[in-house]
Backbone as a ProteinNet text record, in pm:
[ID]
protein_1_A
[PRIMARY]
MHNSPALRRYNATVLGLSLAYMGTLFGVVALFRSHPPTGPLAYLLAVLPALPLLGVFLAWGRYLRDEPDEYIRTINVRQTLIATVFMLCATTIWGFLESFGLVPHVPAYSAGVLWFAGLMLGGCLNIAAVRAGTA
[TERTIARY]
85.2	-17.1	103.2	37.6	130.1	54.5	249.5	184.7	360.6	312.9	440.7	419.2	503	537.7	435.3	425.8	317.4	107.8	154	9	-69.2	91.1	101.8	41.1	81.9	10.6	-118.2	-148.3	-276.9	-364.1	-366.6	-438.3	-439.2	-321.4	-403.3	-334.2	-412.5	-464.9	-599.9	-648.8	-815.3	-802.7	-755.7	-867.9	-868	-756.1	-809.9	-917	-911.1	-1014.9	-1176.2	-1188.9	-1314.2	-1304.1	-1234.8	-1283.2	-1351.3	-1226.6	-1267.2	-1424	-1460.7	-1577.4	-1740.2	-1684.4	-1793.2	-1825.7	-1711.5	-1729	-1792.4	-1758	-1800.4	-1956.2	-2012.3	-2059.2	-2220	-2178.5	-2269.8	-2303.4	-2190.2	-2180.5	-2269.2	-2196.1	-2266	-2494.7	-2462.3	-2593.8	-2674.7	-2641.7	-2677.1	-2684.9	-2604.4	-2653.7	-2720.8	-2772.1	-2841.8	-2968.5	-3036.4	-3107.3	-3160	-3055.9	-3099.5	-3113.6	-2988.1	-2970.8	-2904.3	-2992.7	-2931.9	-2886.6	-2783.5	-2683.8	-2716.4	-2691.6	-2769.9	-2613.3	-2613.5	-2546.2	-2420.5	-2326.1	-2158.9	-2125.6	-2146.8	-2161.7	-2242.2	-2367.5	-2444.5	-2367.2	-2289.1	-2207.1	-2076.2	-1992.7	-1934.1	-1903.4	-2041.2	-2077.3	-2078.9	-2224.9	-2245.6	-2089.1	-2024.2	-1857.3	-1816.8	-1794.7	-1743.9	-1714.5	-1809.4	-1795.9	-1725.5	-1758.4	-1729.4	-1523.7	-1513.9	-1390.1	-1235.3	-1282.1	-1283.7	-1293	-1380.8	-1359.5	-1214.3	-1304.4	-1169.3	-1060.3	-972.4	-889.6	-880.9	-926.1	-977.1	-878.8	-986.7	-922.2	-804.6	-766.8	-609.8	-502.8	-598.8	-436.9	-474.2	-562.3	-593	-464.7	-426.3	-336.5	-252.8	-251.9	-75.8	-34.7	-134	-48.4	6.4	-87.3	-107.1	90.2	116.1	178.6	337.5	292.9	467.9	444.3	380	398.9	435.8	576.6	718	688.4	600.4	570	421.6	569.1	489.2	381.8	395.7	289.8	134.9	152.9	68.4	-3.9	28.5	50.8	-70.2	17	2.6	-218.9	-230	-380.5	-476.3	-368.1	-440.7	-504.2	-421.5	-445.5	-630.4	-600.7	-721	-786	-801	-905.5	-970.4	-825	-887.1	-1000.9	-978.9	-1007.9	-1155.3	-1152.4	-1334.9	-1359.7	-1380.3	-1434.8	-1475.2	-1323.7	-1446.5	-1533.5	-1488.7	-1602.3	-1736.2	-1735.7	-1878	-1904.9	-1876.4	-1948.9	-1976.3	-1902.6	-1947.5	-2010	-2038.5	-2170.6	-2345.1	-2307.6	-2391.7	-2478.5	-2378.9	-2448.7	-2543.6	-2400.9	-2511.4	-2610.1	-2630.7	-2722.1	-2879.1	-2818.9	-2943.8	-2970.7	-2847.3	-2932.9	-3026.9	-2987.1	-3094.8	-3184.1	-3261	-3371.3	-3456.4	-3295.1	-3397.4	-3469.7	-3380.3	-3434.3	-3559.3	-3585.9	-3738.2	-3822.9	-3804.3	-3860.7	-3928.9	-3866.5	-3867.2	-3793.7	-3706.9	-3656.9	-3578.7	-3592.4	-3572.4	-3511.7	-3492.8	-3317.1	-3223.8	-3149.9	-3026.2	-2886.4	-2842.2	-2771.7	-2679.8	-2548.9	-2495.2	-2316.7	-2310.3	-2167.4	-2274.1	-2384.5	-2419.4	-2262	-2223.8	-2120.9	-1979.5	-1951	-1856.8	-1874.8	-1972.9	-2077.6	-2024.9	-2062.3	-2043.8	-1906.5	-1771.4	-1731.1	-1626.1	-1643.5	-1560.6	-1636.8	-1718.4	-1853.7	-1773.6	-1771.8	-1723.1	-1532.4	-1489.6	-1347.8	-1372.7	-1487.4	-1495.3	-1489.6	-1594.3	-1573.1	-1494.8	-1420.9	-1286.6	-1165.5	-1138.6	-1102.2	-1095.1	-1229.7	-1290.8	-1269.3	-1304.2	-1207.3	-1059.7	-967.5	-860.4	-773.1	-906.5	-901	-974.3	-1072.4	-1083.8	-972.1	-944.9	-810.2	-641.1	-621.9	-531.2	-571.2	-682.1	-667	-685.3	-699.2	-798.4	-621.1	-520.8	-350.2	-385	-447.9	-480.8	-481.8	-437.6	-379.1	-251.4
-126.2	-27.8	93.2	220.6	319.3	441.9	504	525.9	645.8	703.3	825.1	951.8	1026.3	1185.3	1244.3	1273.2	1366.9	1341.7	1155.3	1094.8	1112	1089	1168	1264.9	1394.1	1535.8	1557.4	1437.9	1497.3	1427.4	1286.7	1279.6	1329.9	1402.6	1457.3	1550.1	1660.3	1765.7	1740.5	1653.1	1715.1	1588.9	1502.6	1480.9	1614.6	1733.4	1839.9	1946.9	1976.1	1989.8	1941.6	1854.1	1756.9	1818.4	1770.9	1824.3	1976	2063	2148.6	2244.9	2177.7	2198.5	2139.7	2061.6	2003.2	2112.3	2108.7	2188.8	2376.9	2455.4	2574.8	2469.9	2430.4	2378.5	2356.3	2290.9	2249.8	2373.7	2478.8	2583.4	2704	2684.4	2824.2	2837.8	2615	2608.4	2644.4	2603.1	2633.3	2766.8	2815.6	2984.3	3053	3052.3	3077.8	3023.1	2975.2	2913.1	2951.6	3038.2	3037.6	3191.8	3274.4	3432.8	3459.1	3429.2	3495.7	3602.7	3576.4	3722.6	3786.6	3933.8	3964.2	4073.5	4144	4233.2	4152.9	4279.5	4113.4	4038.9	4006.5	3930	3789.7	3825.9	3656	3658.6	3706.2	3651.5	3664.5	3657.3	3565.6	3456.8	3504.1	3344.3	3236.4	3314.4	3100.4	3132	3180.9	3110.9	2995.3	3013.5	3060.3	2835.4	2764.4	2714.1	2565	2699.9	2691	2706.4	2701.9	2776.3	2587.8	2538.1	2452.2	2297.9	2293.1	2262.4	2318.9	2441.8	2492.4	2458.6	2421.1	2403.6	2322.9	2159.5	2007.2	2002.8	2113.6	2174.3	2165.3	2293.7	2290	2202	2133.7	2005.7	1905.8	1882.6	1804.8	1813	1968.9	2035.6	1967.8	2049.1	2032	1886.9	1805.6	1660.9	1637.5	1636.8	1611.8	1643.6	1784.3	1849.5	1810.8	1805.1	1734.5	1590	1449.4	1354.8	1286.1	1212.1	1185.6	1095.4	947.4	858.7	900.2	841.1	992.6	862.3	814.7	665.4	692.6	772.7	713.7	843.9	955.5	1151.3	1137.3	1049	1027.4	1001.7	838.4	801.4	939	952.8	1072.9	1156.9	1237.6	1334.9	1299.2	1144.8	1112	1131.8	1084.9	1073.2	1243.8	1301.3	1457.7	1454.1	1448.9	1509.9	1435.2	1306.9	1198.2	1301.4	1324.9	1435.2	1533.8	1619.4	1747.4	1737.5	1685.4	1648.1	1545.4	1465.4	1427.9	1559.4	1625.4	1694.9	1839.3	1856.4	1977.4	1925.2	1848	1716.3	1731.8	1739.1	1707.2	1803.4	1944.4	2049.8	2126.7	2094.8	2111.8	2139.2	1983.5	1907.9	1958.8	2031.8	2018	2119.8	2204.3	2339.8	2368.7	2344.6	2349.5	2256.2	2143.8	2126.1	2176.5	2227.9	2375.1	2493.1	2543.6	2596.2	2595.1	2502.7	2498.5	2472.6	2438	2442.7	2257.4	2188.6	2083.1	1995.5	2043.1	1997.6	2107.1	2026.2	2167.7	2225.3	2343.4	2431.3	2341.2	2305.2	2258.6	2362.5	2370.2	2487.8	2450.8	2594.2	2560.3	2487.7	2431	2389.4	2243.7	2230.4	2083.6	2082.3	2142.5	2136.3	2110.9	2093.4	2050.8	1926.9	1861	1790.5	1650.3	1649	1591.7	1539.2	1669.3	1687.6	1581.4	1583	1459.6	1277.9	1346.4	1206.7	1125	1237.3	1184.4	1127.6	1212.8	1151.8	1058.7	933.6	887.8	727.1	714.9	762.3	702.9	813.1	851.8	724.1	691.6	637.4	497.9	406.9	345.1	293.1	424.2	343.4	350.2	392.6	337.5	239.8	171.7	69.7	-50.6	-38	-130.3	-109.8	-47.2	12.7	-88.9	-49.7	-159.2	-236.9	-287.2	-438.6	-523.1	-452.7	-541.3	-535	-396.2	-372.4	-284.1	-187.2	-77.8	62.9	50.5	211.4	262.1
-7.7	-42.4	11.5	-112	-59.3	35.8	74.5	225.3	190.8	106.3	143.6	190.4	277.1	347.7	307.5	186	116	204.7	108.2	169.6	313.9	378.6	500.6	631	536.9	539.3	560.8	391.7	302.6	416.8	503.6	556.6	711.9	735.1	879.2	852.1	805.3	722.7	735.9	667.7	611.9	772.3	847.4	974.3	1035.6	1003.6	1099	1073.5	909.2	884.5	803.8	859	873.1	1082.7	1075.4	1242.8	1257.5	1273.4	1230	1166.4	1002.2	920.8	1050	1135.7	1230.7	1325.3	1426.6	1503.4	1431	1340.7	1216.8	1229.6	1154.3	1144.3	1198.8	1334.3	1374	1389.5	1446	1637.8	1560.9	1439	1355.4	1323	1308.8	1242.9	1421.8	1559	1651	1648.4	1640.9	1690.7	1571.2	1403.4	1402.9	1376.4	1396.9	1507.6	1624.3	1758	1860.3	1832.5	1806.6	1812.2	1603.2	1579.1	1486.7	1433.6	1357.8	1301.3	1276.8	1250.2	1087.9	1041.3	969.1	918.6	892.5	840.4	805.2	932.4	1044.3	1078.7	1077.8	973.3	963.6	825.1	720	583.4	657	703.6	817.1	874.2	911.5	1034.8	935	833.3	732.5	603.2	640.3	525.1	612.8	728.1	850	789.3	782.8	723.8	548.1	569.5	408.5	367.3	468.9	508.2	543.7	593.8	627.1	515.6	444.9	232.2	195.5	171.2	88.8	115.9	277.3	230.6	262	259.4	205.5	8	-19.1	-159.9	-191.1	-106.2	-111.3	-120.7	8.8	16.7	-19.9	-110.2	-238	-391.2	-344.7	-478.6	-415.5	-310.3	-218	-247.8	-165.8	-197.6	-375.2	-458.6	-573	-635.2	-599.9	-654.6	-557	-427.5	-358.9	-358.5	-408.7	-434.1	-477.4	-437.9	-537.1	-611.7	-666.7	-710.2	-895.8	-938.2	-1051.1	-1106.4	-1089.9	-1119.5	-1048.8	-932.8	-795.7	-873.5	-800.6	-916.5	-1042.8	-1133.2	-1227.5	-1250.9	-1188.9	-1107.4	-1080.2	-936.6	-862.5	-1024.1	-985.2	-1119.2	-1228.5	-1254.3	-1418.9	-1234.4	-1119.4	-1006.1	-1049	-979.5	-951.2	-1113.1	-1245.1	-1313.5	-1360.7	-1341.6	-1343.8	-1215.2	-1087.4	-1070.9	-1096.5	-1133.4	-1198.2	-1320.5	-1401.1	-1546.1	-1465.1	-1423	-1325.4	-1260.9	-1149.3	-1090	-1206.5	-1306.8	-1404	-1532	-1543.4	-1596.4	-1475.5	-1377.4	-1312.3	-1259	-1258.3	-1236.9	-1282.9	-1464	-1580.4	-1625.6	-1594.2	-1654.5	-1533.9	-1379.6	-1310.7	-1312.7	-1314.1	-1419.5	-1552.1	-1644.7	-1737	-1683.4	-1598.9	-1537.7	-1474.8	-1353.5	-1303.9	-1340.8	-1450.5	-1493.7	-1586.3	-1629.4	-1684.7	-1548.6	-1451.8	-1335.3	-1324.3	-1358	-1316.8	-1226.8	-1204.8	-1046.3	-915	-733.9	-698.8	-747.9	-659.1	-614.5	-581.5	-634.8	-537.3	-461.1	-339.1	-362.1	-384.5	-408.8	-454.4	-425.1	-295.6	-249.1	-250.8	-288.4	-321.9	-468.7	-528.5	-620.5	-551	-425.7	-360.5	-297.1	-308.7	-244.1	-367.9	-458.6	-614	-662	-606	-629.1	-585.9	-451.3	-321.3	-395.7	-455.2	-464.6	-590.3	-627.5	-811.4	-772.2	-757.3	-601.4	-575.9	-566	-462.5	-620.9	-725.7	-794.5	-937.2	-952	-999.8	-929.6	-819.4	-697.2	-737.2	-726.2	-798.9	-907.7	-1005.7	-1191	-1169	-1066.5	-1098.5	-1060.9	-927.7	-819.3	-1014.7	-1059.4	-1154	-1282.6	-1274.2	-1412.4	-1345.5	-1243.4	-1198.3	-1250	-1225.1	-1172.4	-1351	-1379.2	-1579.5	-1621.1	-1505.4	-1566.3	-1713.6	-1685.9	-1794.4	-1718.4	-1654.5	-1568	-1584.4
[MASK]
+++++++++++++++++++++++++++++++++++++++++++++++++++++++++++++++++++++++++++++++++++++++++++++++++++++++++++++++++++++++++++++++++++++++

C-alpha cells in the first residue's frame, strides 16, 4: 500500500480540517437557530463552515504537487479529472432542469459534495483499471 510522506501529511490535514468543518457547521447552525446574527457578522458566520472545505481542496492540490511517485500522482490526477468532469456534468444538467422548473433548487455548495463523490468514483475506476492492467 502506498504511504508517502505527502499522503500522510494530506491525511492528517484532512482529518484536522474535517473536525474544524464539523465544529464550525454545528456551531453556526446552532447560533443561527438560537440567536440569528444580522449584518456583516451573519455573512462572516455563514461562510465559516466553507473555509475548512476550501482547505481540503487546497490540501488535495498540495498532495498532488508533493507526491514523489509519478505513477501515483498520475492516477490521482486522473481521479481528480474524473471528479471534476462528474461534478461539472451533474451541475450543468441539473441547472438546465432547474431552469425549466423540472427539478427543485439545490444549494450551490452541493457542487463540492458532488466533486467528493466524483473523487470516490474516480478512485473506484482507478482500482478497476489497476486490476485490469490498463492503468
